[in-house]
Amino acid sequence: MKSEASAEGAPAGAERPEENAAANAEWRRPRLRVRAIWTTTMLIETAILGAIWAAADIVWISAQPWWPAPPGLAPGVGVCLLALYSVWLAGALLRAWRFRVRPFDVTLEYGVFTRVRRSIPRARIQHVDIRRGVLERRAGLASLALFTAGSEPNVGAIPGLTPEEAEALRALLLPEPVISPGSEASWRPSPSPPPSERAP
Amino acid sequence: MTVAAGEPNRGSATPTFSRLHAATVLIDFVRNVLRVGWVVLVAFLAEASGSGSGDGAADEDRLLFEIALAVVGLFGAVAAALRYATTRYAVTDEAVHVRSGVFTKQDRVIPLERVQSVDLRRELLHRLFGVAAVRIDTAVQGDAEALLDCLGGRAAEALRAQVARRLGRLGQGPAQGPASADASVTPPAQTVVWASSWRDLTLAGATSNRLGFVVVAFLGAAEIARAFGPYELWIRWAIAASGLPPDLFTLAALAALLLLGWLASILLSLVTLFGFTLVWDRDGLKRRYGLIATHDSFVPLKRIQAIRLEAPLIRRLLGYASIFEEAAGDVSALERSSPFCPLIPRQRADPVIRVAFPDASLHGVAWRRVSARALLRGFVNAAATLTIAAGLAYWQFEWPIAVMAPMIVVLAAAWAVWRHRMTGYALAPSYVFARRGVLTHRTWIVPRSRVQSVRVEQTALQRLSGLATLRVVTAGARFWAQPRIDDLPRAAALALQDALAEAAHAAGDWTPDGL
């Protein structure tokens, strides 16, 4: 929360001053395990990029008379920097990610450089997808993609949910929207409650 | 043809299929040849101009060119014949059936209830044969659900009339306002909502920023002209004939070119938008325009998610604007550019807007400005851009920094103030208004019941100054055309976001096609 705190002038981890705590449901965060998934994905991408870069460097770029570095040096340094950046970015992404389900909407907040807060009115949710990629299945996680009408493929996907949480969230969001705030009471921030408690 | 094309065969369970109009083959053939043929032609001309005056080489080129044309023609003819031979359609009381495909057969059924609009388009070739291209749209994003190109004129009209009756029964009329839903408002038998006059269309052409295209087209023509002889000779001849000094001649030629481009632009607007009329009758709102290629379409009022007024600088200064509708489901690139109203005095926009949104009005909107800190942001952005430009100017032409620096400050300040004045928003009981833009000014009217989601975003710089940009996302087509409000104070943006989301949720379950 360091970046937020500096921007808002609020103490780290505290709710933002303009938010009336009584009117808002509690923010929830993705499971910490999702960071490993993101890091792995980005490192794999870095490795692929690095391989292509190294091949191009050794075969072609370093053969040019104007190129100062010895073969393989530039890609090596570049890939190391990219890897460090990936590790940092995964953590920063996770620190920025939070969401909440209120009586009238689902709010998603994410983004490291550009911070986005997206409010999706619950009556507008057309359908939701539970997605489990290869890495997510290994980590026992799932993500929940939300869809509204319109041209955007999906308006947002909540990452780092356990499959049970994802199922429960889907059950909560999909049927006729429940307006009464009481129905939200069974929703707690992610760490504790057993799945059985969350039946709709 | 065994069945009269387009005749609804009432009550029959199995639809009777008919072919497209026979002229389809010829029209398709011409189209196919034109689509590929110009590439061959340009390649030939470029080759001819490139290879000097060797006679043998020229002959060889000509032969190659003829072979290429023959191949293009053959493929064009086969493709046209195949499409004609494999396409069948049928219209019943319930649905439109279309069968098509050479290798992969497709059998599509479009229930009439789901049809959102039926458009008739007649290009020059269509008009020569008295046929029309019919496109049938549902609320699905993407291409038309069916494009029957071409049907005989009468069959096309019959098909459209049948669908129109069906839509009319389902309440396609403009009475279905988003907020009022006042079904008692029945439109009179036939009202002309807007008819563009010659003056309007001339003005539209004169103020459309088409000059760039014209200049590019001219340069392309000059390049082709090379093929017919060294055009430096022509220029020398023209200079001699005009009797002007070369410098003055260049200026005069440039002015003449711009004037020609301007006139061409006016002519183009007059031809494409000729006789633009919006007519509102029992079947719904119809849009007709075009001199050579004529368009005749329903405006899918139910699908309109937002109305956008757009005014480039010149039009804004003259007090004019264009009106566009943002409709759910997609429309082809061609139809996308057809406006709700091509050019209208801003003062008279309200009646046209009310056709789509019965209780909306641009008069007396209580516009609110965004944060004053936006001034600083606007200034910094503009100054940064100008500084880069000035740096280039210094590097290339050694323009004096002492002159440029104060100019940058003044220009950036003017830009910031203007930008701040142009940006605004307003919240009415059932609508949200937003406006922005310095060079092209855009104003949006969005029914609060049609908001799909609300996005507040802060770039790193915005976070430093506690500002945020709010985007209202509707089911209307494109992301860039969605309404946005820049540089609200963050707290205000979040409050507005919550208010909009809460209202949208309260408006209840709602789908873009209104079914």
mmCIF file of N, CA, C and O in Angstrom, chain A residues 3-4 7-8 16 18-19 24 98 100 102-105 107 109-126 148-152 155 176-179, chain B residues 141 448-460 463-464 466 473-479 482 490-491 494 497-498 500-512:
data_model
loop_
_atom_site.group_PDB
_atom_site.id
_atom_site.type_symbol
_atom_site.label_atom_id
_atom_site.label_comp_id
_atom_site.label_asym_id
_atom_site.label_seq_id
_atom_site.Cartn_x
_atom_site.Cartn_y
_atom_site.Cartn_z
ATOM 1 N N SER A 3 2.508 2.910 -2.341
ATOM 2 C CA SER A 3 2.260 3.915 -3.368
ATOM 3 C C SER A 3 0.952 4.648 -3.101
ATOM 4 O O SER A 3 0.856 5.853 -3.268
ATOM 5 N N GLU A 4 -0.053 3.899 -2.672
ATOM 6 C CA GLU A 4 -1.335 4.543 -2.383
ATOM 7 C C GLU A 4 -1.201 5.561 -1.267
ATOM 8 O O GLU A 4 -1.707 6.658 -1.346
ATOM 9 N N ALA A 7 0.168 8.727 -2.307
ATOM 10 C CA ALA A 7 -0.720 9.520 -3.149
ATOM 11 C C ALA A 7 -1.854 10.123 -2.334
ATOM 12 O O ALA A 7 -2.296 11.233 -2.583
ATOM 13 N N GLU A 8 -2.309 9.406 -1.365
ATOM 14 C CA GLU A 8 -3.506 9.839 -0.663
ATOM 15 C C GLU A 8 -3.204 10.599 0.619
ATOM 16 O O GLU A 8 -4.091 11.225 1.180
ATOM 17 N N ARG A 16 -9.496 4.737 2.661
ATOM 18 C CA ARG A 16 -9.339 6.099 2.172
ATOM 19 C C ARG A 16 -10.309 7.026 2.880
ATOM 20 O O ARG A 16 -11.436 6.631 3.172
ATOM 21 N N GLU A 18 -12.201 9.474 2.097
ATOM 22 C CA GLU A 18 -13.500 9.901 1.580
ATOM 23 C C GLU A 18 -14.533 8.789 1.614
ATOM 24 O O GLU A 18 -15.683 9.006 1.291
ATOM 25 N N GLU A 19 -14.109 7.576 1.987
ATOM 26 C CA GLU A 19 -15.052 6.478 1.977
ATOM 27 C C GLU A 19 -15.737 6.358 3.333
ATOM 28 O O GLU A 19 -15.097 6.296 4.369
ATOM 29 N N ASN A 24 -19.945 0.966 2.984
ATOM 30 C CA ASN A 24 -19.185 0.108 2.093
ATOM 31 C C ASN A 24 -18.940 -1.257 2.705
ATOM 32 O O ASN A 24 -18.662 -1.387 3.884
ATOM 33 N N ARG A 98 -7.657 -5.232 -5.189
ATOM 34 C CA ARG A 98 -8.649 -5.532 -4.166
ATOM 35 C C ARG A 98 -10.031 -5.407 -4.781
ATOM 36 O O ARG A 98 -10.211 -4.779 -5.831
ATOM 37 N N ARG A 100 -14.556 -5.646 -3.829
ATOM 38 C CA ARG A 100 -15.595 -5.766 -2.812
ATOM 39 C C ARG A 100 -16.932 -5.970 -3.503
ATOM 40 O O ARG A 100 -17.124 -5.572 -4.659
ATOM 41 N N ARG A 102 -20.745 -5.020 -3.003
ATOM 42 C CA ARG A 102 -21.688 -4.220 -2.245
ATOM 43 C C ARG A 102 -23.099 -4.592 -2.691
ATOM 44 O O ARG A 102 -23.267 -5.306 -3.690
ATOM 45 N N PRO A 103 -24.113 -4.106 -1.992
ATOM 46 C CA PRO A 103 -25.478 -4.471 -2.393
ATOM 47 C C PRO A 103 -25.763 -4.129 -3.845
ATOM 48 O O PRO A 103 -26.513 -4.830 -4.507
ATOM 49 N N PHE A 104 -25.183 -3.054 -4.348
ATOM 50 C CA PHE A 104 -25.541 -2.646 -5.698
ATOM 51 C C PHE A 104 -24.446 -2.864 -6.736
ATOM 52 O O PHE A 104 -24.700 -2.749 -7.929
ATOM 53 N N ASP A 105 -23.236 -3.156 -6.305
ATOM 54 C CA ASP A 105 -22.210 -3.302 -7.321
ATOM 55 C C ASP A 105 -21.084 -4.235 -6.894
ATOM 56 O O ASP A 105 -21.015 -4.664 -5.743
ATOM 57 N N THR A 107 -17.019 -3.872 -7.008
ATOM 58 C CA THR A 107 -15.967 -2.899 -7.285
ATOM 59 C C THR A 107 -14.643 -3.633 -7.392
ATOM 60 O O THR A 107 -14.297 -4.425 -6.517
ATOM 61 N N GLU A 109 -10.470 -2.979 -7.955
ATOM 62 C CA GLU A 109 -9.442 -1.945 -7.999
ATOM 63 C C GLU A 109 -8.110 -2.601 -8.273
ATOM 64 O O GLU A 109 -7.738 -3.571 -7.613
ATOM 65 N N TYR A 110 -7.397 -2.086 -9.273
ATOM 66 C CA TYR A 110 -6.145 -2.723 -9.664
ATOM 67 C C TYR A 110 -5.302 -1.730 -10.449
ATOM 68 O O TYR A 110 -5.752 -0.645 -10.812
ATOM 69 N N GLY A 111 -4.094 -2.122 -10.743
ATOM 70 C CA GLY A 111 -3.234 -1.310 -11.592
ATOM 71 C C GLY A 111 -2.074 -0.721 -10.823
ATOM 72 O O GLY A 111 -2.248 -0.207 -9.719
ATOM 73 N N VAL A 112 -0.885 -0.822 -11.378
ATOM 74 C CA VAL A 112 0.301 -0.310 -10.707
ATOM 75 C C VAL A 112 0.582 1.115 -11.149
ATOM 76 O O VAL A 112 0.689 2.015 -10.321
ATOM 77 N N PHE A 113 0.669 1.323 -12.446
ATOM 78 C CA PHE A 113 0.986 2.663 -12.949
ATOM 79 C C PHE A 113 -0.281 3.484 -13.103
ATOM 80 O O PHE A 113 -0.368 4.593 -12.609
ATOM 81 N N THR A 114 -1.245 2.933 -13.806
ATOM 82 C CA THR A 114 -2.560 3.567 -13.849
ATOM 83 C C THR A 114 -3.467 2.776 -12.922
ATOM 84 O O THR A 114 -3.681 1.588 -13.113
ATOM 85 N N ARG A 115 -3.951 3.446 -11.882
ATOM 86 C CA ARG A 115 -4.811 2.771 -10.921
ATOM 87 C C ARG A 115 -6.248 2.864 -11.406
ATOM 88 O O ARG A 115 -6.725 3.957 -11.714
ATOM 89 N N VAL A 116 -6.904 1.733 -11.537
ATOM 90 C CA VAL A 116 -8.272 1.702 -12.039
ATOM 91 C C VAL A 116 -9.203 1.226 -10.935
ATOM 92 O O VAL A 116 -8.901 0.238 -10.253
ATOM 93 N N ARG A 117 -10.290 1.932 -10.737
ATOM 94 C CA ARG A 117 -11.348 1.388 -9.890
ATOM 95 C C ARG A 117 -12.592 1.274 -10.741
ATOM 96 O O ARG A 117 -13.045 2.247 -11.335
ATOM 97 N N ARG A 118 -13.109 0.078 -10.838
ATOM 98 C CA ARG A 118 -14.186 -0.197 -11.760
ATOM 99 C C ARG A 118 -15.409 -0.645 -10.979
ATOM 100 O O ARG A 118 -15.318 -1.548 -10.161
ATOM 101 N N SER A 119 -16.519 -0.005 -11.233
ATOM 102 C CA SER A 119 -17.747 -0.364 -10.537
ATOM 103 C C SER A 119 -18.716 -0.998 -11.525
ATOM 104 O O SER A 119 -19.062 -0.398 -12.524
ATOM 105 N N ILE A 120 -19.111 -2.226 -11.252
ATOM 106 C CA ILE A 120 -20.024 -2.935 -12.141
ATOM 107 C C ILE A 120 -21.344 -3.131 -11.409
ATOM 108 O O ILE A 120 -21.411 -3.896 -10.452
ATOM 109 N N PRO A 121 -22.394 -2.430 -11.833
ATOM 110 C CA PRO A 121 -23.686 -2.593 -11.163
ATOM 111 C C PRO A 121 -24.119 -4.059 -11.253
ATOM 112 O O PRO A 121 -23.997 -4.676 -12.304
ATOM 113 N N ARG A 122 -24.604 -4.607 -10.132
ATOM 114 C CA ARG A 122 -24.866 -6.050 -10.126
ATOM 115 C C ARG A 122 -25.964 -6.452 -11.077
ATOM 116 O O ARG A 122 -25.945 -7.548 -11.632
ATOM 117 N N ALA A 123 -26.928 -5.543 -11.297
ATOM 118 C CA ALA A 123 -28.002 -5.881 -12.239
ATOM 119 C C ALA A 123 -27.489 -5.972 -13.668
ATOM 120 O O ALA A 123 -28.155 -6.505 -14.539
ATOM 121 N N ARG A 124 -26.316 -5.431 -13.926
ATOM 122 C CA ARG A 124 -25.790 -5.395 -15.288
ATOM 123 C C ARG A 124 -24.908 -6.588 -15.627
ATOM 124 O O ARG A 124 -24.422 -6.707 -16.742
ATOM 125 N N ILE A 125 -24.642 -7.432 -14.634
ATOM 126 C CA ILE A 125 -23.772 -8.569 -14.896
ATOM 127 C C ILE A 125 -24.539 -9.594 -15.718
ATOM 128 O O ILE A 125 -25.570 -10.101 -15.279
ATOM 129 N N GLN A 126 -24.059 -9.829 -16.941
ATOM 130 C CA GLN A 126 -24.756 -10.755 -17.835
ATOM 131 C C GLN A 126 -24.392 -12.200 -17.520
ATOM 132 O O GLN A 126 -25.251 -13.049 -17.433
ATOM 133 N N THR A 148 -20.481 -7.823 -18.853
ATOM 134 C CA THR A 148 -21.698 -7.030 -19.018
ATOM 135 C C THR A 148 -21.978 -6.950 -20.508
ATOM 136 O O THR A 148 -21.194 -7.407 -21.322
ATOM 137 N N ALA A 149 -23.112 -6.348 -20.875
ATOM 138 C CA ALA A 149 -23.376 -6.120 -22.288
ATOM 139 C C ALA A 149 -22.370 -5.100 -22.797
ATOM 140 O O ALA A 149 -21.862 -4.290 -22.037
ATOM 141 N N GLY A 150 -22.089 -5.172 -24.071
ATOM 142 C CA GLY A 150 -21.214 -4.155 -24.617
ATOM 143 C C GLY A 150 -20.037 -4.738 -25.346
ATOM 144 O O GLY A 150 -19.888 -5.942 -25.472
ATOM 145 N N SER A 151 -19.193 -3.839 -25.800
ATOM 146 C CA SER A 151 -18.170 -4.251 -26.744
ATOM 147 C C SER A 151 -16.932 -4.822 -26.079
ATOM 148 O O SER A 151 -16.147 -5.501 -26.707
ATOM 149 N N GLU A 152 -16.750 -4.559 -24.800
ATOM 150 C CA GLU A 152 -15.550 -5.074 -24.161
ATOM 151 C C GLU A 152 -15.704 -6.564 -23.895
ATOM 152 O O GLU A 152 -16.753 -7.010 -23.439
ATOM 153 N N VAL A 155 -15.322 -7.209 -18.440
ATOM 154 C CA VAL A 155 -15.077 -5.956 -17.747
ATOM 155 C C VAL A 155 -14.097 -6.137 -16.605
ATOM 156 O O VAL A 155 -13.675 -5.169 -16.001
ATOM 157 N N GLU A 176 -30.978 -13.653 -9.367
ATOM 158 C CA GLU A 176 -31.582 -12.335 -9.221
ATOM 159 C C GLU A 176 -30.804 -11.562 -8.171
ATOM 160 O O GLU A 176 -30.603 -12.061 -7.058
ATOM 161 N N PRO A 177 -30.382 -10.363 -8.526
ATOM 162 C CA PRO A 177 -29.556 -9.639 -7.571
ATOM 163 C C PRO A 177 -30.284 -9.423 -6.239
ATOM 164 O O PRO A 177 -31.458 -9.090 -6.214
ATOM 165 N N VAL A 178 -29.570 -9.671 -5.178
ATOM 166 C CA VAL A 178 -30.154 -9.500 -3.848
ATOM 167 C C VAL A 178 -29.875 -8.078 -3.404
ATOM 168 O O VAL A 178 -28.726 -7.652 -3.343
ATOM 169 N N ILE A 179 -30.938 -7.346 -3.104
ATOM 170 C CA ILE A 179 -30.744 -5.933 -2.809
ATOM 171 C C ILE A 179 -30.451 -5.700 -1.328
ATOM 172 O O ILE A 179 -29.726 -4.805 -0.954
ATOM 173 N N GLN B 141 -23.033 -8.412 -31.534
ATOM 174 C CA GLN B 141 -21.921 -7.610 -32.004
ATOM 175 C C GLN B 141 -21.348 -8.218 -33.267
ATOM 176 O O GLN B 141 -21.463 -9.401 -33.509
ATOM 177 N N ARG B 448 -29.110 7.223 -17.598
ATOM 178 C CA ARG B 448 -28.457 6.564 -16.460
ATOM 179 C C ARG B 448 -28.829 5.098 -16.378
ATOM 180 O O ARG B 448 -28.096 4.291 -15.810
ATOM 181 N N SER B 449 -29.982 4.749 -16.976
ATOM 182 C CA SER B 449 -30.380 3.337 -16.944
ATOM 183 C C SER B 449 -29.559 2.494 -17.917
ATOM 184 O O SER B 449 -29.653 1.293 -17.918
ATOM 185 N N ARG B 450 -28.782 3.138 -18.783
ATOM 186 C CA ARG B 450 -28.032 2.355 -19.772
ATOM 187 C C ARG B 450 -26.540 2.277 -19.456
ATOM 188 O O ARG B 450 -25.751 1.874 -20.300
ATOM 189 N N VAL B 451 -26.190 2.678 -18.271
ATOM 190 C CA VAL B 451 -24.792 2.575 -17.862
ATOM 191 C C VAL B 451 -24.484 1.112 -17.561
ATOM 192 O O VAL B 451 -25.206 0.464 -16.807
ATOM 193 N N GLN B 452 -23.446 0.579 -18.181
ATOM 194 C CA GLN B 452 -23.084 -0.826 -17.946
ATOM 195 C C GLN B 452 -22.041 -0.972 -16.855
ATOM 196 O O GLN B 452 -22.073 -1.913 -16.077
ATOM 197 N N SER B 453 -21.086 -0.088 -16.821
ATOM 198 C CA SER B 453 -20.150 -0.072 -15.709
ATOM 199 C C SER B 453 -19.479 1.302 -15.686
ATOM 200 O O SER B 453 -19.578 2.063 -16.637
ATOM 201 N N VAL B 454 -18.845 1.602 -14.578
ATOM 202 C CA VAL B 454 -18.221 2.911 -14.420
ATOM 203 C C VAL B 454 -16.783 2.698 -13.993
ATOM 204 O O VAL B 454 -16.502 1.907 -13.100
ATOM 205 N N ARG B 455 -15.883 3.406 -14.631
ATOM 206 C CA ARG B 455 -14.470 3.174 -14.443
ATOM 207 C C ARG B 455 -13.818 4.470 -14.018
ATOM 208 O O ARG B 455 -13.945 5.480 -14.699
ATOM 209 N N VAL B 456 -13.121 4.436 -12.919
ATOM 210 C CA VAL B 456 -12.356 5.611 -12.491
ATOM 211 C C VAL B 456 -10.894 5.233 -12.582
ATOM 212 O O VAL B 456 -10.478 4.221 -12.023
ATOM 213 N N GLU B 457 -10.121 6.000 -13.318
ATOM 214 C CA GLU B 457 -8.719 5.636 -13.434
ATOM 215 C C GLU B 457 -7.824 6.832 -13.153
ATOM 216 O O GLU B 457 -8.180 7.976 -13.401
ATOM 217 N N GLN B 458 -6.668 6.524 -12.560
ATOM 218 C CA GLN B 458 -5.696 7.556 -12.246
ATOM 219 C C GLN B 458 -4.355 7.153 -12.828
ATOM 220 O O GLN B 458 -3.811 6.110 -12.469
ATOM 221 N N THR B 459 -3.806 7.976 -13.691
ATOM 222 C CA THR B 459 -2.441 7.736 -14.116
ATOM 223 C C THR B 459 -1.521 8.163 -12.974
ATOM 224 O O THR B 459 -1.965 8.782 -12.010
ATOM 225 N N ALA B 460 -0.244 7.822 -13.103
ATOM 226 C CA ALA B 460 0.702 8.159 -12.037
ATOM 227 C C ALA B 460 0.705 9.666 -11.773
ATOM 228 O O ALA B 460 0.695 10.114 -10.620
ATOM 229 N N ARG B 463 -2.353 10.790 -9.943
ATOM 230 C CA ARG B 463 -2.335 10.449 -8.520
ATOM 231 C C ARG B 463 -1.588 11.502 -7.720
ATOM 232 O O ARG B 463 -1.941 11.816 -6.602
ATOM 233 N N LEU B 464 -0.538 12.053 -8.331
ATOM 234 C CA LEU B 464 0.221 13.101 -7.648
ATOM 235 C C LEU B 464 -0.665 14.298 -7.335
ATOM 236 O O LEU B 464 -0.530 14.926 -6.291
ATOM 237 N N GLY B 466 -4.005 14.189 -7.187
ATOM 238 C CA GLY B 466 -5.287 13.803 -6.600
ATOM 239 C C GLY B 466 -6.459 13.895 -7.560
ATOM 240 O O GLY B 466 -7.592 14.120 -7.155
ATOM 241 N N VAL B 473 -19.127 3.485 -19.144
ATOM 242 C CA VAL B 473 -19.115 2.438 -20.165
ATOM 243 C C VAL B 473 -20.549 2.010 -20.447
ATOM 244 O O VAL B 473 -21.272 1.597 -19.545
ATOM 245 N N THR B 474 -20.963 2.145 -21.687
ATOM 246 C CA THR B 474 -22.288 1.683 -22.087
ATOM 247 C C THR B 474 -22.116 0.480 -23.002
ATOM 248 O O THR B 474 -21.004 0.077 -23.294
ATOM 249 N N ALA B 475 -23.239 -0.060 -23.457
ATOM 250 C CA ALA B 475 -23.149 -1.183 -24.390
ATOM 251 C C ALA B 475 -22.935 -0.682 -25.814
ATOM 252 O O ALA B 475 -22.902 -1.463 -26.741
ATOM 253 N N GLY B 476 -22.826 0.623 -25.982
ATOM 254 C CA GLY B 476 -22.567 1.190 -27.305
ATOM 255 C C GLY B 476 -21.189 0.813 -27.783
ATOM 256 O O GLY B 476 -20.341 0.385 -27.009
ATOM 257 N N ALA B 477 -20.966 1.034 -29.075
ATOM 258 C CA ALA B 477 -19.883 0.348 -29.758
ATOM 259 C C ALA B 477 -18.474 0.489 -29.185
ATOM 260 O O ALA B 477 -17.979 -0.427 -28.549
ATOM 261 N N ARG B 478 -17.818 1.607 -29.371
ATOM 262 C CA ARG B 478 -16.369 1.598 -29.225
ATOM 263 C C ARG B 478 -15.894 2.242 -27.930
ATOM 264 O O ARG B 478 -16.484 3.181 -27.429
ATOM 265 N N PHE B 479 -14.765 1.757 -27.460
ATOM 266 C CA PHE B 479 -14.235 2.231 -26.191
ATOM 267 C C PHE B 479 -13.856 3.706 -26.276
ATOM 268 O O PHE B 479 -14.146 4.486 -25.385
ATOM 269 N N GLN B 482 -16.596 6.239 -25.878
ATOM 270 C CA GLN B 482 -17.381 6.258 -24.643
ATOM 271 C C GLN B 482 -17.157 7.572 -23.911
ATOM 272 O O GLN B 482 -16.065 8.133 -23.955
ATOM 273 N N ARG B 490 -10.485 13.272 -7.009
ATOM 274 C CA ARG B 490 -10.691 11.839 -6.841
ATOM 275 C C ARG B 490 -11.956 11.527 -6.040
ATOM 276 O O ARG B 490 -12.730 10.635 -6.412
ATOM 277 N N ALA B 491 -12.164 12.290 -4.978
ATOM 278 C CA ALA B 491 -13.329 12.023 -4.136
ATOM 279 C C ALA B 491 -14.616 12.221 -4.931
ATOM 280 O O ALA B 491 -15.552 11.416 -4.840
ATOM 281 N N LEU B 494 -15.162 9.309 -7.303
ATOM 282 C CA LEU B 494 -15.654 8.094 -6.646
ATOM 283 C C LEU B 494 -17.120 8.244 -6.239
ATOM 284 O O LEU B 494 -17.903 7.304 -6.343
ATOM 285 N N GLN B 497 -19.114 7.880 -9.313
ATOM 286 C CA GLN B 497 -19.101 6.474 -9.707
ATOM 287 C C GLN B 497 -20.148 5.687 -8.923
ATOM 288 O O GLN B 497 -20.945 4.936 -9.485
ATOM 289 N N ASP B 498 -20.148 5.894 -7.613
ATOM 290 C CA ASP B 498 -21.108 5.172 -6.778
ATOM 291 C C ASP B 498 -22.537 5.543 -7.139
ATOM 292 O O ASP B 498 -23.412 4.682 -7.234
ATOM 293 N N LEU B 500 -23.713 6.646 -10.004
ATOM 294 C CA LEU B 500 -24.098 6.086 -11.302
ATOM 295 C C LEU B 500 -24.338 4.585 -11.198
ATOM 296 O O LEU B 500 -25.304 4.060 -11.752
ATOM 297 N N ALA B 501 -23.458 3.893 -10.471
ATOM 298 C CA ALA B 501 -23.601 2.444 -10.351
ATOM 299 C C ALA B 501 -24.886 2.104 -9.596
ATOM 300 O O ALA B 501 -25.601 1.170 -9.957
ATOM 301 N N GLU B 502 -25.162 2.864 -8.570
ATOM 302 C CA GLU B 502 -26.355 2.578 -7.770
ATOM 303 C C GLU B 502 -27.621 2.778 -8.614
ATOM 304 O O GLU B 502 -28.528 1.952 -8.588
ATOM 305 N N ALA B 503 -27.631 3.863 -9.399
ATOM 306 C CA ALA B 503 -28.799 4.119 -10.249
ATOM 307 C C ALA B 503 -28.937 3.036 -11.313
ATOM 308 O O ALA B 503 -30.043 2.578 -11.602
ATOM 309 N N ALA B 504 -27.806 2.621 -11.868
ATOM 310 C CA ALA B 504 -27.859 1.597 -12.914
ATOM 311 C C ALA B 504 -28.380 0.291 -12.338
ATOM 312 O O ALA B 504 -29.171 -0.418 -12.965
ATOM 313 N N HIS B 505 -27.943 -0.047 -11.122
ATOM 314 C CA HIS B 505 -28.422 -1.269 -10.491
ATOM 315 C C HIS B 505 -29.916 -1.168 -10.205
ATOM 316 O O HIS B 505 -30.673 -2.111 -10.427
ATOM 317 N N ALA B 506 -30.325 0.007 -9.729
ATOM 318 C CA ALA B 506 -31.737 0.191 -9.392
ATOM 319 C C ALA B 506 -32.610 0.127 -10.638
ATOM 320 O O ALA B 506 -33.765 -0.274 -10.564
ATOM 321 N N ALA B 507 -32.056 0.514 -11.795
ATOM 322 C CA ALA B 507 -32.837 0.470 -13.036
ATOM 323 C C ALA B 507 -33.145 -0.965 -13.426
ATOM 324 O O ALA B 507 -33.992 -1.209 -14.267
ATOM 325 N N GLY B 508 -32.437 -1.903 -12.804
ATOM 326 C CA GLY B 508 -32.806 -3.294 -12.954
ATOM 327 C C GLY B 508 -32.137 -3.968 -14.125
ATOM 328 O O GLY B 508 -31.327 -3.387 -14.838
ATOM 329 N N ASP B 509 -32.504 -5.225 -14.275
ATOM 330 C CA ASP B 509 -31.933 -6.041 -15.323
ATOM 331 C C ASP B 509 -32.352 -5.458 -16.653
ATOM 332 O O ASP B 509 -33.501 -5.118 -16.871
ATOM 333 N N TRP B 510 -31.422 -5.350 -17.541
ATOM 334 C CA TRP B 510 -31.735 -4.707 -18.803
ATOM 335 C C TRP B 510 -30.748 -5.163 -19.845
ATOM 336 O O TRP B 510 -29.562 -5.229 -19.607
ATOM 337 N N THR B 511 -31.243 -5.540 -21.006
ATOM 338 C CA THR B 511 -30.350 -5.998 -22.064
ATOM 339 C C THR B 511 -30.358 -4.984 -23.196
ATOM 340 O O THR B 511 -31.333 -4.274 -23.394
ATOM 341 N N PRO B 512 -29.272 -4.925 -23.940
ATOM 342 C CA PRO B 512 -29.146 -3.851 -24.921
ATOM 343 C C PRO B 512 -30.201 -3.881 -26.008
ATOM 344 O O PRO B 512 -30.525 -2.847 -26.558
#
